[in-house]
XYZ file of C-alpha atoms in Angstrom:
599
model
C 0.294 -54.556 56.826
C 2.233 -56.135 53.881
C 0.171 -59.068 52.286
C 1.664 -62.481 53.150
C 1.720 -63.001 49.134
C 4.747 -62.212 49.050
C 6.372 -64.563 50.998
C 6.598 -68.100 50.421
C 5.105 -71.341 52.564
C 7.618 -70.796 55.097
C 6.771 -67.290 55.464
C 10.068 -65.867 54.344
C 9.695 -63.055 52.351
C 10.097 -63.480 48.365
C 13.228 -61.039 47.119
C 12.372 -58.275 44.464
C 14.173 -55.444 43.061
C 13.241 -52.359 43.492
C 14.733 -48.845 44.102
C 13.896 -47.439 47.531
C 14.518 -43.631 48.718
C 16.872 -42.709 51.455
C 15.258 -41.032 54.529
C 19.161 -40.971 56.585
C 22.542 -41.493 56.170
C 24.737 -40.388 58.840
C 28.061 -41.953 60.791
C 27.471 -43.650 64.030
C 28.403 -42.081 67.184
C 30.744 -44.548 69.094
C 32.386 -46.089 66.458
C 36.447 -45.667 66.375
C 38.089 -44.049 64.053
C 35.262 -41.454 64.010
C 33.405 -41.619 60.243
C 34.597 -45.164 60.112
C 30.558 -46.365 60.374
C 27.165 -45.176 58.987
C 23.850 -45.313 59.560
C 21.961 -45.784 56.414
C 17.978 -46.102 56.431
C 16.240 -46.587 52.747
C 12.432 -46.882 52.620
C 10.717 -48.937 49.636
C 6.939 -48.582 49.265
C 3.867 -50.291 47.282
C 5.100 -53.653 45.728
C 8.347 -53.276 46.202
C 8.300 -53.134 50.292
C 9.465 -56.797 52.180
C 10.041 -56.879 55.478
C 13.251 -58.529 55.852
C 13.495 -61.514 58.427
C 16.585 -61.783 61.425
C 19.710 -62.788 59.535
C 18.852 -61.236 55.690
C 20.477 -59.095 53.676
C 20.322 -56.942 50.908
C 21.991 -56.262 47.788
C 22.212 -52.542 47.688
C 23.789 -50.312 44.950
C 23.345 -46.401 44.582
C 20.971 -45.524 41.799
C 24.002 -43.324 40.489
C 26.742 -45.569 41.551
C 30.481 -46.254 39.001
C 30.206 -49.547 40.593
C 29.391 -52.845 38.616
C 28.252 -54.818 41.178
C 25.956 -54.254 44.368
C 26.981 -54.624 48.168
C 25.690 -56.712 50.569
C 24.487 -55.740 53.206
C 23.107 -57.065 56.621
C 19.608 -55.860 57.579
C 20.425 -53.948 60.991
C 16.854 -53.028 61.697
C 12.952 -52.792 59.780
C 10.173 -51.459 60.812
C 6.648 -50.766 58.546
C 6.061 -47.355 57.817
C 2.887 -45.472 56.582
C 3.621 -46.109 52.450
C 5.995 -49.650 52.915
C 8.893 -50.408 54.866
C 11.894 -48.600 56.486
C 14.927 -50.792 56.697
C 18.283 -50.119 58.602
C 21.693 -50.889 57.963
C 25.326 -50.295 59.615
C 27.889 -49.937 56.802
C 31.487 -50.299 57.556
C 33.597 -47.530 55.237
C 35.765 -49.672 53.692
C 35.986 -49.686 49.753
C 34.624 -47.318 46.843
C 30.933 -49.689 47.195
C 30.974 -48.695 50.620
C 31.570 -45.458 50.684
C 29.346 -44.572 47.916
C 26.433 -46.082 50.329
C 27.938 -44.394 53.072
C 27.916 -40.906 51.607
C 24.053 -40.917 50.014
C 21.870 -37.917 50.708
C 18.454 -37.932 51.513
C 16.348 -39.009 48.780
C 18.746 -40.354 46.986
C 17.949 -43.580 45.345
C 19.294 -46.821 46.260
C 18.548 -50.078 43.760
C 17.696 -52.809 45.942
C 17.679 -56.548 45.685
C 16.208 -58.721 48.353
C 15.338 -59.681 51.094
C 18.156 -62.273 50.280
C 19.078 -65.160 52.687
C 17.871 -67.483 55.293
C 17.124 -66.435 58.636
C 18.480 -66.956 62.471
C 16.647 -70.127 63.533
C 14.822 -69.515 66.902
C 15.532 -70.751 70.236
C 14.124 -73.901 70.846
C 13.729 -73.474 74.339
C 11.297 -70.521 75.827
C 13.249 -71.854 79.473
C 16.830 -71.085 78.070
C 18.617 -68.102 77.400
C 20.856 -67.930 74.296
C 24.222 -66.311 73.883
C 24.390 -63.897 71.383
C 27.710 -62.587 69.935
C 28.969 -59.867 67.324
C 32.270 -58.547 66.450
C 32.555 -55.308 64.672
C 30.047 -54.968 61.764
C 29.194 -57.602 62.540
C 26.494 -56.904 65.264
C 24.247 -55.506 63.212
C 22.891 -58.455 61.519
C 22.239 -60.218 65.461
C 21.424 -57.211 67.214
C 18.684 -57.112 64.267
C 18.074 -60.972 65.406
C 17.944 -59.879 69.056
C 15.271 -57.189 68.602
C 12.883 -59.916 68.057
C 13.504 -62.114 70.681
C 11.930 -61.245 74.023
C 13.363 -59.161 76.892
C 16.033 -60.693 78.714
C 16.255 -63.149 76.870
C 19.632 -63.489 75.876
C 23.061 -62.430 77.007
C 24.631 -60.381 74.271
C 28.694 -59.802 73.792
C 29.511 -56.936 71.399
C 33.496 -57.364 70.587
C 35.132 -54.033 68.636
C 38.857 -52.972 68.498
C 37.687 -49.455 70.000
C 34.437 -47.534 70.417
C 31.130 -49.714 70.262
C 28.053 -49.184 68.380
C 24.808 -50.784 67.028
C 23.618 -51.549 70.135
C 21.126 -49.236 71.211
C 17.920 -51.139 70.536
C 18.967 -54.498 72.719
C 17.009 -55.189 75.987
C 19.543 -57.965 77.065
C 19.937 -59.346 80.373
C 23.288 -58.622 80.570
C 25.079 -56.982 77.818
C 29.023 -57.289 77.773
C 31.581 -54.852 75.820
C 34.735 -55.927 75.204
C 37.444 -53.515 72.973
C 40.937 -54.296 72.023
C 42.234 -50.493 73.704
C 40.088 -50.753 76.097
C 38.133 -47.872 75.142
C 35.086 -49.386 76.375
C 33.845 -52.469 78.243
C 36.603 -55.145 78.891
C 40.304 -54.752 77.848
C 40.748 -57.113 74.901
C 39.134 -59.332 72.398
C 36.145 -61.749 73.027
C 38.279 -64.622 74.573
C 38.298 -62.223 77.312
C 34.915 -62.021 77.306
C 33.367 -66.050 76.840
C 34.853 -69.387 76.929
C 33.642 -72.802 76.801
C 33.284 -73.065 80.579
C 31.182 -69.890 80.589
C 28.458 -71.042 77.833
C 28.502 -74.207 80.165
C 27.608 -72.326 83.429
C 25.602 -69.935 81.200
C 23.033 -72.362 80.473
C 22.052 -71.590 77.046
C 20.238 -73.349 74.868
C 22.131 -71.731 71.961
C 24.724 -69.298 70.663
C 24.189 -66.854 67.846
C 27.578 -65.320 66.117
C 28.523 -62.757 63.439
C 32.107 -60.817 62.911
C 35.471 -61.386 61.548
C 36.626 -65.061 60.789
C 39.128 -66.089 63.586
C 36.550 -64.595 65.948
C 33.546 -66.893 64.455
C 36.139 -69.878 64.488
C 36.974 -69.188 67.936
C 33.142 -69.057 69.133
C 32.717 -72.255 67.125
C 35.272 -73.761 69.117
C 34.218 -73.193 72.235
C 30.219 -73.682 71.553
C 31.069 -77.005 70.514
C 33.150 -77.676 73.334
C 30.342 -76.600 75.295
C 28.290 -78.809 73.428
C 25.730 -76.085 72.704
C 24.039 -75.658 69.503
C 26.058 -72.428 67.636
C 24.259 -70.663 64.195
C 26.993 -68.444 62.280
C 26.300 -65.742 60.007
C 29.366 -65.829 57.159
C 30.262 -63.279 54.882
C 31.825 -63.342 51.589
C 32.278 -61.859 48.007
C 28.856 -61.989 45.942
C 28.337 -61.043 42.515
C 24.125 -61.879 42.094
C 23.073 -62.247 45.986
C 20.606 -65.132 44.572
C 22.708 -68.397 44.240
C 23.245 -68.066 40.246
C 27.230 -66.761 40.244
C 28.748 -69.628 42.470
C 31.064 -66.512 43.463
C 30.635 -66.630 47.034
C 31.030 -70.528 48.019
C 31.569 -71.530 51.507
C 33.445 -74.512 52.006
C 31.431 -77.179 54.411
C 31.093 -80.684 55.126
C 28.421 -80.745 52.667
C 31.038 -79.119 50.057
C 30.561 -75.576 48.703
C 27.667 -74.430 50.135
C 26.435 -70.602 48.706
C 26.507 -68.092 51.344
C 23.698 -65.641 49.731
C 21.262 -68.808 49.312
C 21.981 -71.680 51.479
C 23.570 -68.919 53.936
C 24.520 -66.515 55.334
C 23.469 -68.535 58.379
C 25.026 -72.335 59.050
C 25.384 -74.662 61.325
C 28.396 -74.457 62.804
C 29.114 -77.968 63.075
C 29.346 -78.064 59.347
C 31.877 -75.335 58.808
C 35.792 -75.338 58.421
C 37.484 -71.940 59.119
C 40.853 -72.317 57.107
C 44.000 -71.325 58.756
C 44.733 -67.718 57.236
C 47.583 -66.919 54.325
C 50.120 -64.939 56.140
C 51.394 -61.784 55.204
C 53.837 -61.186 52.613
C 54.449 -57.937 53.459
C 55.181 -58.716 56.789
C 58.134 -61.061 56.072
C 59.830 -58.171 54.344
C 59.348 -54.946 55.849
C 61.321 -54.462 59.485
C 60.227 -52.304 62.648
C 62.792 -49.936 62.125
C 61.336 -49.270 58.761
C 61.940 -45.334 57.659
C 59.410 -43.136 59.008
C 59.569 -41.485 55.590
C 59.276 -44.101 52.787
C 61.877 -43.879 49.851
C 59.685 -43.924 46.606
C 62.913 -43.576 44.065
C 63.474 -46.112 41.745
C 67.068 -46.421 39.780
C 66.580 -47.829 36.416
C 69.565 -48.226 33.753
C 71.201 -45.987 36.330
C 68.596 -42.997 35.655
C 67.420 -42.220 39.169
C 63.508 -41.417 39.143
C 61.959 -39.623 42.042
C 59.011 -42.021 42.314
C 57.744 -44.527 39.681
C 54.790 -42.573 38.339
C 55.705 -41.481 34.981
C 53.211 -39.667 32.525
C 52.734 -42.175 29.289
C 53.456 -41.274 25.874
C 50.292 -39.815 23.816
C 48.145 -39.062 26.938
C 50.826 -36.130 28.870
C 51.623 -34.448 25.686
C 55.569 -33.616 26.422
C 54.659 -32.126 30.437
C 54.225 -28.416 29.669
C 50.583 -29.291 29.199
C 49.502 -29.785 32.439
C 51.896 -27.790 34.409
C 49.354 -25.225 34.695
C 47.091 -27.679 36.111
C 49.305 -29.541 38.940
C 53.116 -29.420 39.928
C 54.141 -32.025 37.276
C 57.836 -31.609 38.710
C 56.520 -33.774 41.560
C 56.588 -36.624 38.750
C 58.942 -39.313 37.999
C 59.214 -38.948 34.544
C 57.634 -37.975 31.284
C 57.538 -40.059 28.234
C 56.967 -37.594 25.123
C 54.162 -37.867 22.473
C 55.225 -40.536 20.231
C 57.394 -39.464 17.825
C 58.362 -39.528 14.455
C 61.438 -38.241 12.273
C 58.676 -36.533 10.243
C 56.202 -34.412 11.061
C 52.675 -35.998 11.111
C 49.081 -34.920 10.650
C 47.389 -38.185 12.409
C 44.262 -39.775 11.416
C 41.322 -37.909 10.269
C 37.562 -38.965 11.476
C 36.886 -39.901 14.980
C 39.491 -40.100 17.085
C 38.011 -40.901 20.722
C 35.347 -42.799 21.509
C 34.328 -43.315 25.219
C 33.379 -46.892 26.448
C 32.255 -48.624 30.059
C 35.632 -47.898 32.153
C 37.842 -47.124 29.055
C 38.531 -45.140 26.242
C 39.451 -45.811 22.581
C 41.484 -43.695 20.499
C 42.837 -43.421 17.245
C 45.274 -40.171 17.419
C 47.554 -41.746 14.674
C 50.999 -40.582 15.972
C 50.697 -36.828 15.423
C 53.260 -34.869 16.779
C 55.802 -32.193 15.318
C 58.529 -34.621 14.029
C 61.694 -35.447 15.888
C 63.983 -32.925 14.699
C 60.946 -29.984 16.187
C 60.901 -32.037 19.202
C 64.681 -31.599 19.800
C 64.509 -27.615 18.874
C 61.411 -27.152 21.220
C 59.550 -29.477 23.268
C 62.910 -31.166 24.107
C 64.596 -28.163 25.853
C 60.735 -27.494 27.825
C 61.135 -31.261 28.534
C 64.193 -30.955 30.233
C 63.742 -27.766 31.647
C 61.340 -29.835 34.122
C 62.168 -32.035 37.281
C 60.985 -35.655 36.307
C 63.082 -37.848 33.872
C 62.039 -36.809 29.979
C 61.811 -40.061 27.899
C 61.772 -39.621 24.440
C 59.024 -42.021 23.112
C 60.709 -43.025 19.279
C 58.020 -44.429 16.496
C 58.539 -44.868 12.878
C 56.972 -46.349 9.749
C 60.409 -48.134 8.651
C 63.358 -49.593 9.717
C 65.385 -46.493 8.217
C 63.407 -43.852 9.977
C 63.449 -45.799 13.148
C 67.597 -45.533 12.929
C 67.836 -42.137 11.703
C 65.239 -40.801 14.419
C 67.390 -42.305 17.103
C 70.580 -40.964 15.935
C 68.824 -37.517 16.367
C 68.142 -38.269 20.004
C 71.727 -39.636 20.745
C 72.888 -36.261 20.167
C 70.440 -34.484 22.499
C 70.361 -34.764 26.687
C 67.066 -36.973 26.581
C 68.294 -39.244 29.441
C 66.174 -42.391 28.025
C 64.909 -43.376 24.712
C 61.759 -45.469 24.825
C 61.587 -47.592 21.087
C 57.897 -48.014 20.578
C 56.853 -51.105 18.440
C 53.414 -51.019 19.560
C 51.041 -48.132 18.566
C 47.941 -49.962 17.041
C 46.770 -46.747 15.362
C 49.028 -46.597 12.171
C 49.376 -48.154 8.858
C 52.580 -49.019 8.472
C 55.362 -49.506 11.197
C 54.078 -49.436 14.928
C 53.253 -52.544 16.238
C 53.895 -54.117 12.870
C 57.021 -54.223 14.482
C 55.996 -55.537 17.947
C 54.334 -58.957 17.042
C 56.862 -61.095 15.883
C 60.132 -61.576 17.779
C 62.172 -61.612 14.631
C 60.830 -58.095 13.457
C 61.262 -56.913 17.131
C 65.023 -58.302 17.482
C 65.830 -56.347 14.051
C 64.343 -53.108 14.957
C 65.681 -53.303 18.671
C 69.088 -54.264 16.715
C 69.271 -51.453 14.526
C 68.357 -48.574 16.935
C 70.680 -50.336 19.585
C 73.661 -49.691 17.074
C 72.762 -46.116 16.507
C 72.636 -45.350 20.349
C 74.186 -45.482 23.955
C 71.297 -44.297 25.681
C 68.862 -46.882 28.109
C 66.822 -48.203 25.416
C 62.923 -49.128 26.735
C 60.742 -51.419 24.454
C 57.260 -50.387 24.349
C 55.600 -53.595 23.632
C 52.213 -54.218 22.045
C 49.600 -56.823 24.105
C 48.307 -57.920 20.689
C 51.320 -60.482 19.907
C 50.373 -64.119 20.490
C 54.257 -64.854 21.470
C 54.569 -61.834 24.177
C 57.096 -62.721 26.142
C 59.044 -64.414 23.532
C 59.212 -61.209 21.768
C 60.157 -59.474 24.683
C 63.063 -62.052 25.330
C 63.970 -61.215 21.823
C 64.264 -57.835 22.500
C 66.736 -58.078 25.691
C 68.551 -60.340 23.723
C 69.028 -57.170 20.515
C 69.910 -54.833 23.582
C 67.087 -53.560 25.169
C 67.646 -51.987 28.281
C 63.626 -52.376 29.452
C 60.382 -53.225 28.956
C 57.526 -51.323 28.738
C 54.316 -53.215 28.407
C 51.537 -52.636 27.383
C 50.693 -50.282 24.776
C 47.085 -49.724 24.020
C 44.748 -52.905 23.540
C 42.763 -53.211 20.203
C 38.965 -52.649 19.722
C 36.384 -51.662 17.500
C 33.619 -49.948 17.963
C 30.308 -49.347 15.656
C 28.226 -46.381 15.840
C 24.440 -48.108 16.108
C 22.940 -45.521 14.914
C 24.557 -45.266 11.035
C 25.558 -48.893 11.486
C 29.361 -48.279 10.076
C 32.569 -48.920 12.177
C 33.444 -45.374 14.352
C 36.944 -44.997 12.863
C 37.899 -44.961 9.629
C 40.707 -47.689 10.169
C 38.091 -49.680 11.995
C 40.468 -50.826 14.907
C 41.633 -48.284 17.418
C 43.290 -47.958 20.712
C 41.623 -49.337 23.735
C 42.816 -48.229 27.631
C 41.705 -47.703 30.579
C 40.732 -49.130 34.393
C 38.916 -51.840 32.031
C 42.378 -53.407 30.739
C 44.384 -53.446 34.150
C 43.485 -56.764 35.509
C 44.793 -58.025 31.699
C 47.830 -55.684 31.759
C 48.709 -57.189 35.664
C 48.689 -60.132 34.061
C 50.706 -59.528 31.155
C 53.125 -57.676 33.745
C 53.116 -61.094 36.350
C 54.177 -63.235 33.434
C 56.302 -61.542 31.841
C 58.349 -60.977 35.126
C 58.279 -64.649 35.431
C 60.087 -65.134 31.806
C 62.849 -62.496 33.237
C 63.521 -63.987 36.312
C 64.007 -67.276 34.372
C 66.716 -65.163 31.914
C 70.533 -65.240 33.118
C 71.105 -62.275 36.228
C 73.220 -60.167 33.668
C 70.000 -60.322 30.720
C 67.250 -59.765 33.648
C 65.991 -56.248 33.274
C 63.275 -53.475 34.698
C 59.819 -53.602 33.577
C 57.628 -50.517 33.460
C 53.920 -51.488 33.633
C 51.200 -49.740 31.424
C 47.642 -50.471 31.571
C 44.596 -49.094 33.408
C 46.055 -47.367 36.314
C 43.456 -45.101 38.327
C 44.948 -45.524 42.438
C 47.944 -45.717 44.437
C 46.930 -49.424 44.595
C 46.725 -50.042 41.108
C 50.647 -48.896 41.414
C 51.247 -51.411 44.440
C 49.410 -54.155 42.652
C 51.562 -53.775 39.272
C 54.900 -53.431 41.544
C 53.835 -56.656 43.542
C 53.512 -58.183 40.078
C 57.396 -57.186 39.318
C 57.005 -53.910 37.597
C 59.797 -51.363 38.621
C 57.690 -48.354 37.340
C 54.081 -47.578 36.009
C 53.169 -45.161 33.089
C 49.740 -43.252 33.523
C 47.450 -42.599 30.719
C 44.316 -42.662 29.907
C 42.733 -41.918 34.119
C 44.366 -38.356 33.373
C 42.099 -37.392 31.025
C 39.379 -38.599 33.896
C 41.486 -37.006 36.905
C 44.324 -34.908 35.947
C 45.411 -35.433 39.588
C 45.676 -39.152 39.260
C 49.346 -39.293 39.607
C 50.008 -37.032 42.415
C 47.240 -38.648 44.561
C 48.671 -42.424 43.041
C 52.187 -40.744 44.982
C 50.509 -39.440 47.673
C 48.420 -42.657 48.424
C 51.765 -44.720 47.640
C 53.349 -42.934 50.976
C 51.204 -43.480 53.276
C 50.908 -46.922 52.421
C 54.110 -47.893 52.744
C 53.624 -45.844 55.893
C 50.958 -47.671 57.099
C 52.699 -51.159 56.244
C 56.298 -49.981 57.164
C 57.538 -50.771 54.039
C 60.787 -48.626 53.733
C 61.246 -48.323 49.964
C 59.744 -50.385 46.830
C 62.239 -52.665 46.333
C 60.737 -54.751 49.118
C 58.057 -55.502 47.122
C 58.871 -55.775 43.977
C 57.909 -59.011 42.737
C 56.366 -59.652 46.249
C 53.831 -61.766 44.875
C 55.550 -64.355 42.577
């Protein structure tokens, strides 16, 4: 038996970390879709084994997880073994946490914090049945509570859109399905299922409830109606799982109560379900939405297939990775930043990998413009997705005379980049001031016809004043952002990685910044006259189809991938790919719907 030091007075069991071994991990049979829910047993031994009481939780993280932060997760089940203890839990697939837990081998390892939480108060009554009720995933946490209560008991309601699982250890005295298709049990939700006239006639002495939010709110309802005591296990965001991060706060009567330590089990009585947020989406998109989503954009009157585009200095000019994937299922292509010289780039270090990002200090090589327009140009255009013809310079003069190259070519869009942080002189030099930015912008706009894009750097502290500045010389877009800065010292010699000390910093570590960036900066636009509003193409972190959506819903017209290529050269097919059925899913006919959705 586990020695009762370690739990405290009140004989809940103290929390530790500790990294416990996987003995299964398997979907459930019953639940709908199919692989939608998994079984997932971990056994911790010797000091680090705690037998988890009705209503805890864990904090579980794989011991080879990308993830920051651990998940919670309800105990579903615990049982002593022969070395410690052997603890259950039903995991809903529904984000990369979950389905890294939901896809563990066995004897993989699995860091564990807890036994976290308080517990299911008992029944007061031995004469009374209680009413116990769980929606979804959530009946794992009470049909864990309901194992320990004695035969009969208790009446249990299990409530699940379609399928039903988790239920196989109850020995209720009557045990009542409901589903939403009627796949099983009663046709519909729970209302279908209990009311405040049935707790009444039930007779119970109290009602037990975890599931989804307007479910819980609806059982509160009618307990109290009933005037029956009703316990509810919440759920919420968590950071720490111990009551330190204030991240997952429950509003109450008693003000922001912590669901991880003075949860996840309240008194109903105390708690106020707010009315939910509706949808967005739903006010734009129609029923006869396409069946077939359009994913074109038009900007400057260039029409792009999609809004992915490949961003300057991480697709080379296209040709690159064509033997990889079917770049012509791209929008566009912005070249390697160029220069009306040729350039050798900086010498030492050039990349340097950090947490969720990479720095980089390239230093503009590429072949010079007038090579670019003999040879990369015509392979450039030779392809299906828009070529953009990313223009840098280390003056004013070869700024203008670069662009008067281009104006001669086919390149369909010129994108003027004041923003690369990895040069001595010109760059983003350019970018931080809006009076350097409006001359620049000025002089190129005088030297060509072409859409003219403004690659911004995030480093200037007056942003979207220099971006305003730039519209108002004649820029026809803006791109934002170019890299971040960093530095970055090697601990082991104790000097700076690259030899200009500062570098280039991207990656899925910037993109909450770059949204940002992107959110305000639409703001500034909208506030600009109709005729001076123009497109934005967002830079900055993207890895998903839902980075894309997220940077779109911010009020970008187009995104430029980088640095997640090097990680997944497929990034930008699957970010299309993902994009579609989304807008699928939602019924969202084309992008323009959303665009800006969430200003």
């Amino acid at each position: 038996m586990i020695s009762n030091a370690t739990h405290d007075c009140n004989g809940i069991p103290y929390p530790v970390f500790t990294t416990g071994t996987v003995t299964l991990c398997a979907s459930v049979d019953g639940a709908k879709p199919e692989g939608s829910v998994f079984l997932l047993k971990i056994e911790t031994t010797d000091t680090g084994a705690r037998m988890p009481l009705p209503g805890q939780f864990f904090m579980l993280r794989s011991a080879k997880s990308q993830m920051l932060l651990a998940r919670p997760i309800s105990v579903f089940h615990s049982e002593e073994t022969k070395h410690g203890v052997e603890t259950s839990f039903l995991i809903l697939l529904k984000g990369k946490g979950t389905k890294e837990l939901c896809f563990l081998e066995a004897d993989d390892k699995v860091q564990l914090l807890g036994p976290l939480g308080n517990v299911f108060p008992k029944p007061d009554s031995s004469s009374k049945k209680v009413l116990i009720v769980g929606g979804g995933i959530g009946v794992a946490p009470v049909a864990g509570f309901a194992e320990t209560l004695p035969e009969k008991s208790y009446d249990f309601i299990a409530s699940f859109k379609s399928g039903s699982y988790g239920l196989e250890n109850l020995k209720a005295d009557t045990l009542t399905i409901t589903t939403d298709d009627g796949s099983v049990g009663i046709k519909g939700m729970v209302t279908a299922a209990v009311d405040a006239e049935k707790i009444k006639s039930g007779n119970y002495s109290a009602v037990y409830a975890c599931g989804p939010a307007p479910m819980l709110n609806y059982i509160k309802t009618v307990a109290e109606e009933a005037g029956v005591q009703c316990w509810i296990s919440m759920e919420a965001r968590m950071a720490c799982g111990v009551g330190v991060c204030l991240g997952c706060v429950i509003p109450t009567t008693k003000g922001n109560l912590r669901c991880c330590k003075d949860g996840p089990v309240f008194d109903s009585k105390i708690l106020a379900f707010p009315k939910p947020e509706p949808s967005r989406i739903a006010k734009v998109v129609s029923d006869s939405a396409a069946k077939d989503p359009d994913l074109s954009v038009t900007i400057n009157g260039v029409k792009f297939q999609n809004p992915l585009i490949g961003s300057s200095g991480t697709f080379g000019f296209g040709t690159e990775y064509a033997p990889i994937f079917d770049v012509n299922r791209l929008g566009g292509i912005a070249s390697k930043g160029l220069t009306l010289e040729p350039r050798q780039g900086n010498s030492g270090i050039r990349v340097w990998e950090t947490p969720s990002g990479l720095m980089n200090s390239i230093g503009l090589q590429n072949p010079g413009i007038p090579h670019f327009i003999e040879h990369e140009l015509l392979e450039m255009m030779a392809l299906k997705p828009v070529a953009i013809a990313n223009l840098s310079g280390s003056s004013l003069e070869t700024y203008v005379e670069g662009a008067k190259l281009l104006e001669k070519t086919d390149v369909p869009v010129i994108e003027l980049n004041i923003s690369c942080p990895n040069v001595s002189a010109g760059g983003a030099a350019f970018g931080m001031s809006c009076s350097s930015a409006s001359t620049v912008v000025s002089a190129v706009r005088a030297v060509t016809k072409k859409p003219l894009w403004v690659k911004l750097t995030p480093q200037s502290h007056e942003l979207n004043a220099v971006a305003i500045s730039c519209i108002e010389a004649g820029a026809d877009a803006i791109s934002l952002c170019n890299s971040f800065q960093g530095v970055a010292i090697d601990v082991e010699t104790g000097r700076p990685v690259f030899e200009k000390i500062k570098s280039g910093f991207g990656g899925p570590a910037v993109r909450p910044i770059a949204v940002r960036l992107i959110y305000e900066l639409y703001e500034a636009i909208k506030g600009l006259p109709a005729e001076k509003q123009v497109p934005i193409i967002a830079i900055g972190g993207i890895a998903t189809w839902s980075d894309v959506i997220e940077f779109v819903m911010a009020g970008a017209d187009a995104v430029e991938v980088g640095t997640n290529t090097f990680a997944n050269p497929f990034t930008m097919i699957e970010c299309i790919e993902g994009m579609e059925a989304y807008m699928k899913r939602k019924g969202i006919s084309n992008l323009a719907q959303i665009k800006g959705i969430a200003h």
